[in-house]
Coordinates of C-alpha atoms in Angstrom, one line a residue:
Chain A
M1 CA 48.5 163.9 92.9
P2 CA 49.8 164.1 96.4
A3 CA 50.4 160.3 96.4
D4 CA 52.9 160.8 93.6
T5 CA 54.9 163.3 95.5
R6 CA 55.0 161.2 98.7
R7 CA 56.1 158.0 97.0
P8 CA 59.6 158.9 96.1
T9 CA 60.4 160.2 99.6
A10 CA 59.1 157.0 101.1
R11 CA 61.3 155.1 98.8
I12 CA 64.3 157.1 99.8
H13 CA 63.6 156.3 103.5
E14 CA 63.3 152.6 102.7
G15 CA 66.6 152.8 100.9
A16 CA 68.2 154.6 103.8
A17 CA 67.0 152.0 106.2
R18 CA 68.9 149.3 104.5
T19 CA 72.1 151.0 104.0
P20 CA 75.0 148.7 103.2
V21 CA 75.9 148.0 106.8
S22 CA 72.9 145.9 107.9
R23 CA 72.2 143.9 104.7
P24 CA 75.4 142.2 103.7
R25 CA 76.2 141.3 107.3
R26 CA 73.1 139.1 107.5
T27 CA 74.1 137.2 104.4
T28 CA 77.7 136.7 105.4
R29 CA 76.5 135.1 108.5
Q30 CA 74.4 132.6 106.6
R31 CA 77.1 132.1 104.0
M32 CA 79.5 130.4 106.3
P33 CA 78.9 126.7 106.5
S34 CA 82.6 126.3 107.4
P35 CA 83.7 122.7 106.8
V36 CA 85.6 122.7 110.0
R37 CA 82.5 123.7 112.0
A38 CA 80.4 121.1 110.3
L39 CA 83.0 118.4 110.9
V40 CA 83.3 119.2 114.6
L41 CA 79.6 119.2 115.1
T42 CA 79.2 116.0 113.2
A43 CA 82.0 114.2 115.1
F44 CA 80.4 115.1 118.4
L45 CA 77.0 114.1 117.1
L46 CA 78.4 110.6 116.4
F47 CA 80.1 110.5 119.8
F48 CA 76.9 111.4 121.7
A49 CA 74.3 109.6 119.6
V50 CA 75.8 106.4 118.3
P51 CA 75.9 104.7 121.8
V52 CA 72.2 105.7 122.2
L53 CA 71.4 104.3 118.8
W54 CA 73.2 101.1 119.7
L55 CA 71.0 100.9 122.8
V56 CA 67.8 101.3 120.8
L57 CA 68.8 98.6 118.4
A58 CA 70.0 96.3 121.2
A59 CA 66.4 96.1 122.4
T60 CA 65.4 94.5 119.0
K61 CA 67.9 91.6 119.2
T62 CA 68.4 88.3 120.9
D63 CA 71.3 88.1 123.3
D64 CA 73.2 86.1 120.7
Q65 CA 72.7 88.7 118.0
L66 CA 73.8 91.4 120.4
V67 CA 77.2 89.8 120.7
R68 CA 77.7 88.3 117.3
G69 CA 75.7 90.5 114.9
N70 CA 76.7 93.9 113.4
P71 CA 76.6 96.3 116.3
L72 CA 74.4 98.8 114.4
S73 CA 72.0 96.4 112.8
F74 CA 68.3 96.0 113.5
G75 CA 67.4 92.7 115.0
S76 CA 63.8 91.7 114.4
W77 CA 60.3 92.6 115.5
S78 CA 59.8 89.2 116.9
A79 CA 62.9 89.5 119.1
L80 CA 61.6 92.9 120.3
R81 CA 58.2 91.3 121.0
H82 CA 60.0 88.5 122.9
N83 CA 62.1 91.0 124.9
W84 CA 58.9 93.0 125.8
D85 CA 57.1 89.9 127.0
A86 CA 60.1 88.7 129.1
L87 CA 60.5 92.2 130.6
T88 CA 56.9 92.7 131.5
A89 CA 56.7 89.2 132.9
Y90 CA 59.5 90.0 135.3
Q91 CA 57.9 90.1 138.7
S92 CA 54.5 90.6 136.9
D93 CA 54.7 94.1 135.5
A94 CA 57.2 95.3 138.0
I95 CA 58.7 97.7 135.4
F96 CA 55.4 99.6 135.1
L97 CA 55.2 99.9 138.9
W98 CA 58.7 101.2 139.1
L99 CA 58.0 103.8 136.4
R100 CA 54.9 104.9 138.2
N101 CA 56.9 105.2 141.4
S102 CA 59.6 107.3 139.7
A103 CA 56.9 109.6 138.3
V104 CA 55.3 110.1 141.6
Y105 CA 58.5 110.8 143.5
S106 CA 60.0 113.1 140.8
S107 CA 56.8 115.2 140.2
L108 CA 56.1 115.7 143.9
A109 CA 59.7 116.8 144.4
L110 CA 59.6 119.0 141.3
V111 CA 56.7 121.0 142.6
I112 CA 58.3 121.6 146.0
T113 CA 61.7 122.3 144.4
L114 CA 60.3 125.0 142.1
A115 CA 58.3 126.7 144.9
V116 CA 61.3 126.8 147.2
T117 CA 64.2 127.3 144.8
I118 CA 63.1 130.1 142.5
P119 CA 62.3 132.7 145.2
A120 CA 65.5 131.8 147.1
G121 CA 67.8 132.2 144.0
Y122 CA 65.9 135.4 143.2
A123 CA 66.4 136.9 146.7
L124 CA 70.1 136.0 146.7
A125 CA 70.7 137.8 143.4
M126 CA 68.4 140.8 143.7
T127 CA 67.9 141.8 147.3
E128 CA 70.2 142.6 150.2
F129 CA 69.7 140.9 153.5
R130 CA 71.7 139.8 156.5
G131 CA 73.1 136.4 156.0
R132 CA 73.1 136.5 152.2
R133 CA 76.8 135.6 151.8
P134 CA 76.8 132.9 154.5
L135 CA 73.8 131.4 152.8
L136 CA 75.6 131.4 149.4
V137 CA 78.7 129.8 151.0
A138 CA 76.7 127.2 152.9
T139 CA 74.8 126.2 149.7
L140 CA 78.1 125.8 147.9
V141 CA 79.7 123.8 150.6
V142 CA 76.8 121.4 150.8
M143 CA 76.9 121.0 147.0
L144 CA 80.6 120.1 147.1
M145 CA 80.2 117.5 149.8
P146 CA 80.6 114.0 148.3
N147 CA 77.1 112.7 147.8
A148 CA 78.0 109.1 148.8
T149 CA 79.1 110.4 152.2
L150 CA 75.8 112.2 152.8
V151 CA 73.7 109.1 152.2
V152 CA 74.5 107.4 155.5
P153 CA 73.9 110.6 157.6
L154 CA 70.6 111.2 155.7
F155 CA 69.5 107.6 156.4
L156 CA 70.3 108.1 160.2
E157 CA 68.4 111.4 160.2
I158 CA 65.3 110.1 158.4
N159 CA 65.4 107.0 160.5
A160 CA 65.4 109.2 163.6
V161 CA 62.0 110.7 162.6
H162 CA 60.6 107.3 161.6
L163 CA 60.2 108.1 157.9
V164 CA 62.2 105.3 156.4
G165 CA 60.1 103.5 153.8
S166 CA 57.7 106.4 153.3
T167 CA 57.3 108.3 150.1
W168 CA 58.4 111.5 151.9
S169 CA 61.7 109.9 152.8
V170 CA 62.9 110.4 149.2
V171 CA 60.7 113.3 148.1
L172 CA 61.8 115.7 150.8
P173 CA 65.6 115.2 150.3
Y174 CA 65.0 115.4 146.6
S175 CA 63.2 118.7 147.0
F176 CA 66.4 120.2 148.5
Y177 CA 68.1 121.3 145.3
P178 CA 71.1 123.7 145.9
F179 CA 72.2 123.3 142.2
G180 CA 68.9 124.9 141.2
V181 CA 69.3 127.8 143.7
Y182 CA 72.6 128.6 142.1
L183 CA 71.2 128.3 138.6
T184 CA 68.5 130.8 139.6
Y185 CA 71.0 133.0 141.4
I186 CA 73.3 133.3 138.4
Y187 CA 70.5 133.7 136.0
F188 CA 69.0 136.7 137.9
S189 CA 72.4 138.2 138.7
T190 CA 73.5 138.1 135.0
A191 CA 70.4 138.4 133.0
V192 CA 67.9 140.7 134.8
P193 CA 69.0 144.3 135.3
K194 CA 68.5 145.5 138.9
E195 CA 67.1 148.8 137.7
L196 CA 64.0 147.0 136.4
L197 CA 63.2 146.0 140.0
A198 CA 64.2 149.3 141.4
A199 CA 61.7 150.9 139.1
A200 CA 59.0 148.6 140.2
R201 CA 59.7 149.4 143.8
I202 CA 59.6 153.1 143.2
D203 CA 56.3 152.6 141.4
G204 CA 55.0 151.2 144.7
C205 CA 55.2 147.5 144.1
S206 CA 55.6 145.4 147.2
E207 CA 58.7 143.1 147.3
F208 CA 56.4 140.1 146.6
G209 CA 54.6 142.1 143.9
A210 CA 57.9 142.9 142.2
F211 CA 58.9 139.2 142.3
R212 CA 55.5 138.0 141.0
R213 CA 54.9 140.6 138.3
I214 CA 58.4 141.5 137.1
A215 CA 60.8 138.8 138.0
L216 CA 58.7 135.7 137.6
P217 CA 57.6 136.4 134.0
L218 CA 61.2 137.0 133.1
A219 CA 62.3 133.8 134.8
A220 CA 60.6 131.4 132.4
P221 CA 64.0 130.1 131.0
V222 CA 65.5 129.5 134.4
I223 CA 62.3 127.9 135.8
A224 CA 62.4 125.5 132.9
L225 CA 66.1 124.9 133.5
V226 CA 65.7 124.2 137.2
G227 CA 62.6 122.2 136.7
F228 CA 64.2 120.1 134.0
F229 CA 67.4 119.4 135.8
S230 CA 65.8 118.6 139.1
F231 CA 63.4 116.3 137.4
V232 CA 66.2 114.4 135.7
A233 CA 68.4 114.4 138.9
N234 CA 65.5 112.8 140.8
W235 CA 64.5 110.5 138.1
T236 CA 68.0 109.1 137.7
N237 CA 68.9 109.1 141.5
Y238 CA 69.9 105.7 142.5
F239 CA 71.6 105.6 145.9
L240 CA 69.2 107.5 148.1
P241 CA 66.0 105.5 147.2
Y242 CA 68.1 102.3 147.3
V243 CA 69.0 103.0 150.9
L244 CA 65.7 104.5 152.1
L245 CA 63.0 102.3 150.4
P246 CA 63.2 98.7 151.5
E247 CA 60.3 97.2 149.5
S248 CA 60.7 96.2 145.9
D249 CA 57.2 97.6 145.0
Q250 CA 58.4 101.1 146.2
F251 CA 61.5 101.2 144.0
P252 CA 61.8 103.9 141.4
V253 CA 62.9 102.7 138.0
Q254 CA 66.6 103.3 138.5
V255 CA 66.7 101.0 141.5
G256 CA 64.6 98.6 139.4
L257 CA 67.2 98.7 136.6
G258 CA 69.9 98.0 139.2
T259 CA 67.9 94.9 140.3
L260 CA 67.7 93.8 136.7
L261 CA 71.4 94.5 136.1
S262 CA 72.3 92.3 139.0
N263 CA 70.2 89.5 137.5
V264 CA 72.1 89.5 134.2
P265 CA 74.5 86.6 134.3
Q266 CA 77.1 88.2 132.1
F267 CA 77.4 91.2 134.5
N268 CA 77.0 89.2 137.7
P269 CA 78.2 85.6 137.7
T270 CA 76.2 84.9 140.9
A271 CA 72.9 85.8 139.3
G272 CA 70.2 83.3 140.3
T273 CA 67.4 81.6 138.5
L274 CA 65.6 84.8 137.6
A275 CA 68.2 85.4 134.8
V276 CA 67.6 88.6 132.8
E277 CA 69.0 88.9 129.3
R278 CA 70.9 92.0 128.1
P279 CA 68.4 93.0 125.4
E280 CA 65.6 93.0 128.0
L281 CA 67.8 95.3 130.1
A282 CA 68.3 97.6 127.1
L283 CA 64.5 97.7 126.5
A284 CA 63.9 98.5 130.2
T285 CA 66.5 101.3 129.9
L286 CA 64.7 102.8 126.9
L287 CA 61.4 102.8 128.8
A288 CA 63.2 104.5 131.7
I289 CA 64.6 107.3 129.6
I290 CA 61.6 108.1 127.5
P291 CA 59.9 110.3 130.2
V292 CA 63.2 112.3 130.5
L293 CA 63.4 112.9 126.8
V294 CA 59.7 113.9 126.6
V295 CA 60.3 116.4 129.3
F296 CA 63.4 117.7 127.6
L297 CA 61.6 118.2 124.3
F298 CA 58.7 119.9 126.1
S299 CA 60.9 122.3 128.0
Q300 CA 63.6 122.9 125.3
R301 CA 61.7 125.9 124.0
F302 CA 61.8 127.6 127.4
L303 CA 65.2 126.3 128.3
V304 CA 67.1 128.3 125.8
A305 CA 64.7 131.3 125.2
G306 CA 66.4 134.7 125.4
M307 CA 63.4 136.4 127.0
L308 CA 65.1 139.7 127.8
A309 CA 65.7 141.3 124.5
G310 CA 65.0 145.0 125.1
A311 CA 63.7 144.5 128.7
T312 CA 65.5 147.6 129.9
K313 CA 64.3 149.8 127.1
G314 CA 60.6 149.2 127.3
Chain B
M1 CA 55.9 160.4 137.3
S2 CA 52.2 160.3 138.0
I3 CA 52.4 156.7 139.2
L4 CA 55.2 157.7 141.5
T5 CA 53.2 160.5 143.2
I6 CA 49.9 158.5 143.4
R7 CA 51.5 155.5 145.0
G8 CA 54.0 157.5 147.0
G9 CA 52.2 156.7 150.2
R10 CA 52.4 153.0 149.8
A11 CA 56.0 153.1 148.8
G12 CA 56.6 155.1 151.9
T13 CA 55.2 152.5 154.3
H14 CA 57.3 149.8 152.5
A15 CA 60.3 152.0 153.1
A16 CA 59.4 152.3 156.7
R17 CA 59.0 148.5 157.1
R18 CA 62.3 148.1 155.4
R19 CA 63.9 150.3 158.0
W20 CA 62.7 148.3 161.1
W21 CA 63.6 145.0 159.6
P22 CA 66.2 145.5 156.8
G23 CA 66.1 142.7 154.3
R24 CA 62.9 141.2 155.6
A25 CA 61.7 140.5 152.0
G26 CA 64.9 138.6 151.3
H27 CA 64.4 136.6 154.4
G28 CA 60.9 135.7 153.5
F29 CA 62.0 134.5 150.0
V30 CA 64.8 132.3 151.3
A31 CA 63.1 130.9 154.5
P32 CA 61.6 127.7 153.0
Y33 CA 64.9 127.0 151.3
V34 CA 66.8 127.5 154.5
V35 CA 64.6 124.9 156.3
L36 CA 65.5 122.3 153.6
L37 CA 69.1 123.4 153.5
I38 CA 69.5 122.8 157.2
A39 CA 67.5 119.5 157.3
F40 CA 69.0 117.9 154.2
G41 CA 72.3 119.8 153.7
V42 CA 73.8 121.2 156.8
V43 CA 72.8 118.5 159.3
P44 CA 74.0 115.5 157.2
T45 CA 77.2 117.4 156.3
G46 CA 77.9 118.1 160.0
Y47 CA 77.1 114.5 160.8
A48 CA 79.7 113.3 158.2
I49 CA 82.3 115.7 159.5
D50 CA 81.6 114.4 163.0
F51 CA 82.2 110.9 161.8
A52 CA 85.6 111.9 160.5
F53 CA 86.7 113.0 164.0
T54 CA 85.3 110.1 166.0
D55 CA 86.5 106.5 166.5
A56 CA 84.4 103.3 166.2
S57 CA 83.2 103.6 169.8
G58 CA 82.0 107.2 169.3
R59 CA 84.8 109.0 171.1
F60 CA 86.7 112.0 169.8
A61 CA 89.6 110.7 167.8
G62 CA 91.4 113.8 166.8
L63 CA 93.1 113.4 163.4
S64 CA 93.7 109.7 163.8
N65 CA 91.2 108.8 161.0
F66 CA 93.0 111.2 158.7
T67 CA 96.4 109.7 159.5
A68 CA 95.0 106.2 159.1
A69 CA 93.6 107.1 155.6
A70 CA 96.8 108.9 154.5
A71 CA 99.0 106.0 155.8
D72 CA 97.1 103.5 153.6
F73 CA 99.3 102.3 150.9
R74 CA 96.7 103.0 148.2
F75 CA 96.0 106.6 149.2
A76 CA 98.8 108.3 147.3
S77 CA 98.3 106.5 144.0
A78 CA 94.5 107.0 144.2
A79 CA 95.1 110.8 144.8
A80 CA 97.5 110.9 141.8
H81 CA 94.9 109.1 139.6
V82 CA 92.2 111.5 140.6
A83 CA 94.4 114.5 140.0
L84 CA 95.3 113.4 136.5
Y85 CA 91.7 112.5 135.7
L86 CA 90.6 116.0 136.9
L87 CA 93.0 117.6 134.6
F88 CA 91.7 115.8 131.5
W89 CA 88.1 116.2 132.6
L90 CA 88.1 119.9 133.4
V91 CA 90.1 120.9 130.3
S92 CA 87.9 118.9 128.0
L93 CA 84.7 120.1 129.7
V94 CA 85.6 123.9 129.6
V95 CA 87.0 123.9 126.1
L96 CA 84.5 121.6 124.4
V97 CA 81.3 122.7 126.2
V98 CA 82.0 126.4 125.6
G99 CA 83.2 125.7 122.1
L100 CA 80.2 123.5 121.1
A101 CA 77.7 125.9 122.7
L102 CA 79.2 128.8 120.6
L103 CA 79.2 126.8 117.4
L104 CA 75.6 125.7 117.9
H105 CA 74.7 129.3 118.8
N106 CA 76.3 130.6 115.6
L107 CA 74.4 128.1 113.4
A108 CA 72.2 130.0 111.0
A109 CA 69.7 127.1 110.7
R110 CA 67.9 127.2 114.0
G111 CA 66.2 123.8 113.4
V112 CA 69.5 122.1 113.0
G113 CA 70.8 123.7 116.2
K114 CA 67.8 122.5 118.1
A115 CA 68.1 119.0 116.8
L116 CA 71.8 118.8 117.6
R117 CA 71.2 120.1 121.2
F118 CA 68.7 117.4 121.7
L119 CA 71.0 114.7 120.3
Y120 CA 73.9 116.0 122.4
Y121 CA 71.7 115.9 125.4
L122 CA 70.4 112.3 124.9
P123 CA 73.1 110.6 127.0
G124 CA 72.2 112.9 129.9
A125 CA 69.0 111.0 130.3
L126 CA 70.9 107.7 130.7
A127 CA 72.2 107.2 134.2
G128 CA 73.3 104.4 136.3
A129 CA 72.7 100.9 135.1
A130 CA 71.9 102.0 131.6
S131 CA 75.1 103.9 130.9
V132 CA 77.1 101.2 132.4
M133 CA 75.8 98.6 130.0
V134 CA 76.3 100.9 127.1
W135 CA 79.9 101.6 127.9
L136 CA 80.8 98.0 128.7
F137 CA 79.8 97.3 125.1
M138 CA 81.3 100.5 123.6
L139 CA 84.7 99.7 125.1
D140 CA 84.9 96.1 123.9
P141 CA 86.5 96.1 120.5
T142 CA 84.9 92.8 119.5
V143 CA 81.3 94.1 119.8
S144 CA 81.6 97.9 119.8
P145 CA 80.3 100.0 116.9
A146 CA 83.5 101.9 117.2
G147 CA 85.5 98.7 117.2
F148 CA 87.3 99.6 114.0
L149 CA 88.6 102.8 115.7
L150 CA 89.8 101.0 118.7
R151 CA 91.5 98.4 116.6
A152 CA 93.1 101.2 114.5
L153 CA 94.6 102.4 117.8
G154 CA 96.0 98.9 118.3
L155 CA 93.5 97.9 121.0
D156 CA 92.1 94.4 120.3
T157 CA 90.6 93.4 123.6
F158 CA 88.5 94.9 126.4
G159 CA 91.5 94.5 128.8
Q160 CA 93.8 96.5 126.5
V161 CA 91.2 99.3 126.2
I162 CA 90.9 99.7 129.9
A163 CA 94.6 99.3 130.7
P164 CA 95.5 101.5 133.7
G165 CA 97.4 104.0 131.5
H166 CA 94.2 104.6 129.3
L167 CA 91.8 105.1 132.2
P168 CA 92.1 108.9 132.4
F169 CA 91.0 109.0 128.7
V170 CA 88.3 106.4 129.0
L171 CA 86.8 107.9 132.2
T172 CA 86.9 111.3 130.7
A173 CA 85.1 110.1 127.6
I174 CA 82.3 108.4 129.7
A175 CA 81.9 111.4 132.0
F176 CA 81.9 113.8 129.1
W177 CA 79.3 111.7 127.2
T178 CA 76.8 111.8 130.1
G179 CA 77.6 115.3 131.5
A180 CA 78.4 117.6 128.6
G181 CA 75.0 117.9 127.0
G182 CA 73.4 119.4 130.1
W183 CA 76.1 122.1 130.3
I184 CA 75.8 122.8 126.6
V185 CA 72.1 123.5 127.2
V186 CA 72.9 125.8 130.1
M187 CA 75.6 127.7 128.1
Y188 CA 73.4 128.0 125.0
G189 CA 70.6 129.5 127.1
A190 CA 73.1 131.9 128.7
L191 CA 74.3 132.9 125.2
N192 CA 70.7 133.7 124.2
N193 CA 70.5 136.1 127.1
I194 CA 73.3 138.3 125.7
S195 CA 71.5 141.3 124.2
P196 CA 71.4 141.4 120.4
E197 CA 72.3 145.1 120.4
L198 CA 75.6 144.3 122.0
M199 CA 76.4 141.6 119.4
E200 CA 75.3 144.0 116.7
A201 CA 77.6 146.7 118.0
A202 CA 80.5 144.4 118.1
R203 CA 79.8 143.4 114.5
I204 CA 79.6 146.9 113.4
D205 CA 82.9 147.6 115.0
G206 CA 84.2 144.9 112.6
A207 CA 84.6 142.0 115.0
G208 CA 84.5 138.5 113.4
P209 CA 82.8 135.5 115.1
W210 CA 86.1 134.5 116.8
Q211 CA 86.6 138.0 118.3
I212 CA 83.0 138.3 119.3
A213 CA 83.3 135.0 121.1
R214 CA 86.5 136.0 122.9
R215 CA 85.7 139.6 123.8
V216 CA 81.9 139.6 124.2
Q217 CA 80.4 136.2 124.7
I218 CA 83.0 134.4 126.8
P219 CA 83.4 137.3 129.3
L220 CA 79.6 137.4 129.7
L221 CA 79.5 133.7 130.3
R222 CA 82.1 134.0 133.1
K223 CA 79.8 133.2 136.0
W224 CA 78.3 130.2 134.3
I225 CA 81.8 128.9 133.4
V226 CA 83.1 129.4 137.0
Y227 CA 80.1 127.6 138.4
M228 CA 80.6 124.7 135.9
V229 CA 84.3 124.4 136.8
I230 CA 83.6 124.4 140.6
L231 CA 80.9 121.7 140.3
A232 CA 82.8 119.7 137.7
F233 CA 85.8 119.7 140.0
A234 CA 83.7 118.4 142.9
V235 CA 82.1 115.8 140.7
G236 CA 85.4 114.7 139.2
A237 CA 87.1 114.5 142.6
Q238 CA 84.3 112.2 143.7
L239 CA 85.0 109.8 140.8
F240 CA 83.4 106.5 141.7
V241 CA 80.8 104.8 139.6
E242 CA 82.7 104.4 136.3
P243 CA 86.0 102.9 137.7
Q244 CA 84.0 100.8 140.1
L245 CA 82.0 99.2 137.4
L246 CA 84.9 98.9 135.0
S247 CA 86.7 97.1 137.8
Q248 CA 83.7 94.7 138.3
A249 CA 83.4 94.0 134.6
S250 CA 87.1 93.4 134.0
N251 CA 87.7 91.1 137.0
G252 CA 90.1 93.6 138.5
V253 CA 92.1 94.8 135.4
A254 CA 91.0 98.2 136.5
G255 CA 91.6 98.2 140.2
R256 CA 89.0 98.7 142.9
D257 CA 91.3 101.3 144.5
Y258 CA 91.6 103.6 141.5
S259 CA 90.0 106.7 143.0
L260 CA 89.8 108.2 146.5
N261 CA 86.1 107.7 146.7
Q262 CA 86.5 104.0 145.9
L263 CA 88.9 103.9 148.8
S264 CA 86.4 105.6 151.0
Y265 CA 83.8 103.1 150.0
D266 CA 86.1 100.3 150.7
F267 CA 86.8 101.6 154.2
A268 CA 83.1 102.0 154.9
F269 CA 81.7 98.8 153.5
Q270 CA 84.6 96.3 153.5
N271 CA 86.3 97.3 156.7
N272 CA 83.2 98.8 158.5
D273 CA 85.3 101.8 159.3
L274 CA 83.0 104.8 158.8
G275 CA 85.4 107.2 160.5
T276 CA 88.3 106.7 158.0
A277 CA 85.8 106.7 155.1
A278 CA 84.4 110.0 156.3
A279 CA 87.9 111.3 156.7
V280 CA 88.6 110.7 153.0
S281 CA 85.4 112.5 152.1
V282 CA 86.4 115.5 154.3
V283 CA 89.8 115.7 152.6
L284 CA 88.0 115.8 149.3
L285 CA 85.6 118.4 150.5
V286 CA 88.5 120.6 151.8
V287 CA 90.4 120.4 148.6
T288 CA 87.3 121.1 146.5
L289 CA 86.5 124.1 148.7
A290 CA 89.9 125.5 148.4
V291 CA 89.6 125.4 144.6
A292 CA 86.1 126.9 144.8
V293 CA 87.3 129.7 147.0
V294 CA 90.1 130.6 144.5
F295 CA 87.5 130.7 141.7
V296 CA 84.9 132.6 143.7
V297 CA 87.3 135.3 144.8
K298 CA 89.0 135.7 141.5
S299 CA 85.7 136.0 139.6
G300 CA 83.6 138.0 141.9
F301 CA 81.1 135.2 141.8
F302 CA 79.1 136.3 144.9
D303 CA 78.7 139.9 143.9
A304 CA 75.0 140.6 143.5
G305 CA 73.8 142.1 140.2

C-alpha cells in the first residue's frame, strides 16, 4: 500500500523538525522559576500594591478605626455604608457631577489627541520634510518646560480669547499632548521598517493611503499607549482645571478631591464646618481611580501587543 | 511586478507632486499638531521666558531676575537638594524599570506577568490628593502597614521618617511608586516588538537570558530609555508636590524651600514676584535642555528610521 511507504518518510521529517536544538530550549525557559526573580517581583508587588490595598480598606472604616485599628484590616460594611452616605451627601451628589465632568473633558480631549498626535508622530518618524528637526526640538523643549510655569501664561492666553470657564478652556490644552507625539515617533522609528512604506509607495499608494492602510493597522499598540496615557494625564490633571474653571459644578474629580482634602480637619486645621472624614476621602479616591483602572484593563491587551512579528517577511 | 507597472502612472504623478512641494505629505500630517503646539506650547513658553526678563512694571530687566533668584539664601541649598534627589531618582528608575520589565517579559506564565503589570501600574492611577493621603499614612510608623519596617530602621515617629537627611529616599520612593508602572508598561511593549527571530538567533548562538538582555534587548530599547531619562530628569528637576505636602503635613519639619520649584512657587505666590519665579523656571529649563541635548546627540535620538 502506498500509504505504508509514505508514513515512515513523514515520520522522519517530523523527527527532523524537532531536532534537539528547538525542543529542550523551550523547556529550559519554563524550568527557571529562579527564587531571586520571584523574590524581586514579589517585593515590588508588595511595594506597589500594599498602599493601594490600604486605601481600599480605609474606605470601610471609621476615622477612629483608621488610626487605631490594624492598618490592613477590614472595617465593616456599615462603616462603608456610612462613608458612602456621607460622601454622596456632600454638596448633594457633587462627587458624581465631578466624575461626569472628568469623563466629558477627558474623552473629548482623547479624541482630538489621537486624531492629531498619531499622524504627527508617524510623519516625524517615517517621512522627510522641511522643518522636521526643528519640530522635534520644539516639542521636546515644550515638554521640558516646568508645567507649573506654563499655567499662568496659559491662563492669560485663554483669558485673552474669553474662554475661561468654558469646557474648551481645558479640553483644548489637554489635547496638546507632546508626550504622545514622541511615543508615536519612537514607536514608528524603532518598530516599523521603512521598507514596508517604501514598498507601498512603489505600489502606487498615496501618502495618506500608506498611512491609513499600512501604518495605522500596525500602530494599534502605540494608539493604545497614547490614548491610555493621555486619558490618565487628563483625568488626573489638577492645576489647569483648578485655574481655568471657577465654578464648583464644573470641577473635574481631581479638583473635587482637592476640595475634599482641604475640608479634612486633620490635613487642614482651618477646615470649616463642612468637615470631611478621611475614610470618605479614601472612598472618593477609589471612585476617582476606577475609570482609569477600567481603561487600563481594556487597553492592556493592545498596550503590549507585539504586532510586528514577521511584518517584513510577508 | 505587475502591480508596479499597472499603477506606474499614479505613482508617477505622486512623484511629480513630491518634486514641486517636497515633503508636502509630512506637512499635512503634522499641520494640526503644529497649530496646537504653537497655541498651547510655544506661546505659553515664550510668555514665561518673557516674564523672566521683565520687571514688575513690564520693562526689560536684563538678568536682574536671575541674579535676584541666585542671590536668595535658599537657592544653593535647594539646588543641591534637587541634584541629590535627581541622582537617586534617575538611577532607581533606569535600573529598576528596565530590570523589572525584562523580568516580567521573561516570565513563562503570561497570566502572572499580565496580573503583575496591572498591579505595578495601580498607583499610576492615583494622583494628587489621593496619593498624598496614602503616603502621609504610609510614612507614619504608628499607623503604616509597613510600620514594623520603619521601626526596624529605628524610625518611630513621622518626624523621624521625614528628617531632611531621609528626604531623597522618601521622595524617590513616592515618585517611583506613582511613576514606574507606566514606564514598565512602555518598556514591556517595546520588548514585545523585538522580533522573535532575533531572540531565537541569539539563543541558538548560546546566549543566556542575561546576555540576551545586555546585548540584544537593552540596545534595542535605547531610544525608549533615552526618552525616559530625559523626561524623568525634567520631572525630577521640577520636584514640587511631594515636598510641599510633606512640609504642610509636618508643620515645617520638611522645609517649604526644599526644591527649586517650591522656591519659584514662593516667589510667585508669596512675594508676588512673577519675574523671579519665571527666572527659576528658565534656569531649570536650560539645565534640563543641556542634559537632553547630551543624550539626544549621543544616542542619535532624532535619526529617522
